[in-house]
Amino acid sequence: EDKVVQSPLSLVVHEGDTVTLNCSYEVTNFRSLLWYKQEKKAPTFLFMLTSSGIEKKSGRLSSILDKKELFSILNITATQTGDSAVYLCAVEAWGGNKLVFGAGTILRVKS
Amino acid sequence: DGGITQSPKYLFRKEGQNVTLSCEQNLNHDAMYWYRQDPGQGLRLIYYSQIVNDFQKGDIAEGYSVSREKKESFPLTVTSAQKNPTAFYLCASSTPGEWNEKLFFGSGTQLSVL
């Protein structure tokens, strides 16, 4: 059974800190790994990763995938209070038509 | 503006009652999905539909039913057979071929049992 495990479950940091969120997975016929940010209600797409070692970057957020060790990390540098959210990791398998989600990491950034 | 609209935002169910959650999209997306989110757990797929008049069970379909009579609409009924319905329900839609990157979510419905 496909599985996604995120850690830590929750995290509290101060503005300006750098955080690293982890996502490990087990999936048959891996196709892609996705990160979403869920503020309040609707998750919004951050990154899709398909190849090992290639960093995806968007402003202060970056993510990388290790297909050998079956994990991904999401880094946020110089955190701001607006980064407070639940960060969801999901994986997709070839031939599948759904995403398998992890439980999410709750990030709270204090001013 | 294009998007997905879920209603109501909050819904209360009495014992033995069926309730229906609405999901409407004007993005012209073929595929639509229903997820359930419980505290401390990830999103779990209830049902999905890739085309009008067709839908498939997800991982936790028991106690739920759906219909897809129109491209824009994918309502979810929580039946009395669902013994633990309290959760946050998210609807999503996508365009086939781009579906994972272009998965758009609605703002959700919080369902509680009275």
Short mmCIF file of N, CA, C and O in Angstrom, two decimals, chain A residues 31-32 34 36 38 41-43 45 48 88 92 96-99 101-103, chain B residues 35 37 40-43 45 48 50 59 88 90 99-101 103 105-107:
data_model
loop_
_atom_site.label_atom_id
_atom_site.label_comp_id
_atom_site.label_asym_id
_atom_site.label_seq_id
_atom_site.Cartn_x
_atom_site.Cartn_y
_atom_site.Cartn_z
N ARG A 31 5.80 8.22 -9.78
CA ARG A 31 5.81 9.15 -10.92
C ARG A 31 6.24 10.54 -10.48
O ARG A 31 7.09 11.15 -11.09
N SER A 32 5.63 11.05 -9.41
CA SER A 32 5.95 12.41 -8.99
C SER A 32 5.61 12.60 -7.51
O SER A 32 4.83 11.85 -6.93
N LEU A 34 4.52 15.85 -4.88
CA LEU A 34 4.02 17.22 -4.90
C LEU A 34 3.95 17.78 -3.50
O LEU A 34 3.69 17.06 -2.54
N TYR A 36 2.03 20.92 -1.30
CA TYR A 36 0.95 21.90 -1.27
C TYR A 36 1.03 22.68 0.03
O TYR A 36 1.48 22.16 1.06
N GLN A 38 -1.48 24.65 2.67
CA GLN A 38 -2.89 24.80 3.03
C GLN A 38 -3.02 25.86 4.11
O GLN A 38 -2.73 25.64 5.27
N LYS A 41 -8.16 26.98 4.39
CA LYS A 41 -8.95 25.89 3.86
C LYS A 41 -8.41 25.19 2.61
O LYS A 41 -8.16 24.01 2.61
N ALA A 42 -8.27 25.94 1.49
CA ALA A 42 -7.96 25.31 0.21
C ALA A 42 -6.46 25.14 0.01
O ALA A 42 -5.72 26.11 0.03
N PRO A 43 -5.97 23.90 -0.20
CA PRO A 43 -4.55 23.71 -0.51
C PRO A 43 -4.20 24.36 -1.85
O PRO A 43 -4.98 24.32 -2.79
N PHE A 45 -0.97 24.65 -4.79
CA PHE A 45 0.18 23.92 -5.31
C PHE A 45 1.47 24.71 -5.11
O PHE A 45 1.50 25.92 -5.34
N MET A 48 6.15 20.38 -7.96
CA MET A 48 6.09 18.99 -8.38
C MET A 48 7.50 18.54 -8.70
O MET A 48 8.23 19.23 -9.42
N LEU A 88 1.49 20.08 2.93
CA LEU A 88 1.10 18.72 2.56
C LEU A 88 2.02 18.18 1.49
O LEU A 88 2.34 18.88 0.52
N GLU A 92 2.33 10.47 -6.46
CA GLU A 92 1.53 9.93 -7.55
C GLU A 92 2.30 8.76 -8.16
O GLU A 92 3.52 8.83 -8.30
N GLY A 96 -1.69 5.50 -12.01
CA GLY A 96 -2.69 5.85 -11.01
C GLY A 96 -3.42 7.09 -11.42
O GLY A 96 -3.06 7.77 -12.36
N ASN A 97 -4.47 7.39 -10.76
CA ASN A 97 -5.22 8.60 -11.06
C ASN A 97 -5.64 9.28 -9.78
O ASN A 97 -6.72 9.81 -9.66
N LYS A 98 -4.75 9.22 -8.81
CA LYS A 98 -5.03 9.87 -7.55
C LYS A 98 -3.69 10.22 -6.90
O LYS A 98 -2.64 9.70 -7.27
N LEU A 99 -3.78 11.11 -5.94
CA LEU A 99 -2.63 11.46 -5.12
C LEU A 99 -2.80 10.82 -3.75
O LEU A 99 -3.90 10.78 -3.21
N PHE A 101 -1.73 11.38 0.03
CA PHE A 101 -1.25 12.50 0.84
C PHE A 101 -0.67 12.03 2.17
O PHE A 101 -1.13 11.05 2.76
N GLY A 102 0.32 12.76 2.65
CA GLY A 102 0.77 12.62 4.01
C GLY A 102 -0.13 13.39 4.96
O GLY A 102 -1.06 14.11 4.51
N ALA A 103 0.13 13.27 6.27
CA ALA A 103 -0.72 13.91 7.28
C ALA A 103 -0.49 15.41 7.35
O ALA A 103 -1.30 16.14 7.91
N TYR B 35 -12.21 14.69 -1.42
CA TYR B 35 -11.29 14.23 -0.39
C TYR B 35 -11.89 14.51 0.98
O TYR B 35 -12.62 15.48 1.18
N GLN B 37 -10.62 15.16 4.99
CA GLN B 37 -9.45 15.50 5.80
C GLN B 37 -9.84 15.44 7.27
O GLN B 37 -10.73 16.16 7.72
N GLY B 40 -4.80 15.55 11.91
CA GLY B 40 -3.65 14.66 12.06
C GLY B 40 -3.53 13.62 10.96
O GLY B 40 -2.64 12.76 11.02
N GLN B 41 -4.41 13.70 9.98
CA GLN B 41 -4.34 12.75 8.87
C GLN B 41 -4.29 13.51 7.55
O GLN B 41 -4.72 14.65 7.45
N GLY B 42 -3.77 12.82 6.55
CA GLY B 42 -3.73 13.45 5.24
C GLY B 42 -5.10 13.42 4.57
O GLY B 42 -6.06 12.91 5.11
N LEU B 43 -5.14 13.96 3.37
CA LEU B 43 -6.36 13.91 2.57
C LEU B 43 -6.55 12.50 2.04
O LEU B 43 -5.62 11.89 1.51
N LEU B 45 -8.96 10.03 -0.47
CA LEU B 45 -9.84 10.13 -1.62
C LEU B 45 -11.12 9.33 -1.40
O LEU B 45 -11.08 8.13 -1.09
N TYR B 48 -13.93 9.90 -7.28
CA TYR B 48 -13.48 10.79 -8.33
C TYR B 48 -14.23 10.48 -9.62
O TYR B 48 -14.75 9.39 -9.81
N GLN B 50 -13.78 11.27 -13.89
CA GLN B 50 -12.92 11.80 -14.95
C GLN B 50 -13.73 12.30 -16.13
O GLN B 50 -13.18 12.96 -17.02
N ASP B 59 -10.46 5.53 -1.93
CA ASP B 59 -10.03 4.64 -0.86
C ASP B 59 -11.04 4.47 0.27
O ASP B 59 -11.00 3.47 0.99
N PHE B 88 -13.51 17.43 7.54
CA PHE B 88 -13.44 18.53 6.59
C PHE B 88 -13.39 17.92 5.19
O PHE B 88 -12.56 17.05 4.92
N LEU B 90 -13.04 18.28 1.10
CA LEU B 90 -12.48 19.12 0.05
C LEU B 90 -12.83 18.55 -1.32
O LEU B 90 -12.66 17.36 -1.58
N TRP B 99 -3.19 16.78 -14.57
CA TRP B 99 -4.06 16.76 -13.41
C TRP B 99 -3.31 16.94 -12.11
O TRP B 99 -3.79 17.55 -11.19
N ASN B 100 -2.10 16.40 -12.00
CA ASN B 100 -1.50 16.49 -10.68
C ASN B 100 -0.99 17.89 -10.39
O ASN B 100 -1.12 18.40 -9.29
N GLU B 101 -0.43 18.54 -11.38
CA GLU B 101 0.09 19.88 -11.14
C GLU B 101 -1.04 20.90 -11.11
O GLU B 101 -0.93 21.93 -10.47
N LEU B 103 -4.18 20.64 -9.98
CA LEU B 103 -5.30 20.23 -9.13
C LEU B 103 -5.74 21.45 -8.34
O LEU B 103 -5.00 21.97 -7.50
N PHE B 105 -8.35 23.20 -5.68
CA PHE B 105 -9.20 22.82 -4.56
C PHE B 105 -10.23 23.90 -4.27
O PHE B 105 -9.96 25.10 -4.44
N GLY B 106 -11.38 23.47 -3.78
CA GLY B 106 -12.34 24.40 -3.22
C GLY B 106 -11.96 24.74 -1.79
O GLY B 106 -10.95 24.24 -1.26
N SER B 107 -12.77 25.56 -1.14
CA SER B 107 -12.47 26.01 0.22
C SER B 107 -13.03 25.09 1.30
O SER B 107 -12.86 25.37 2.48
#
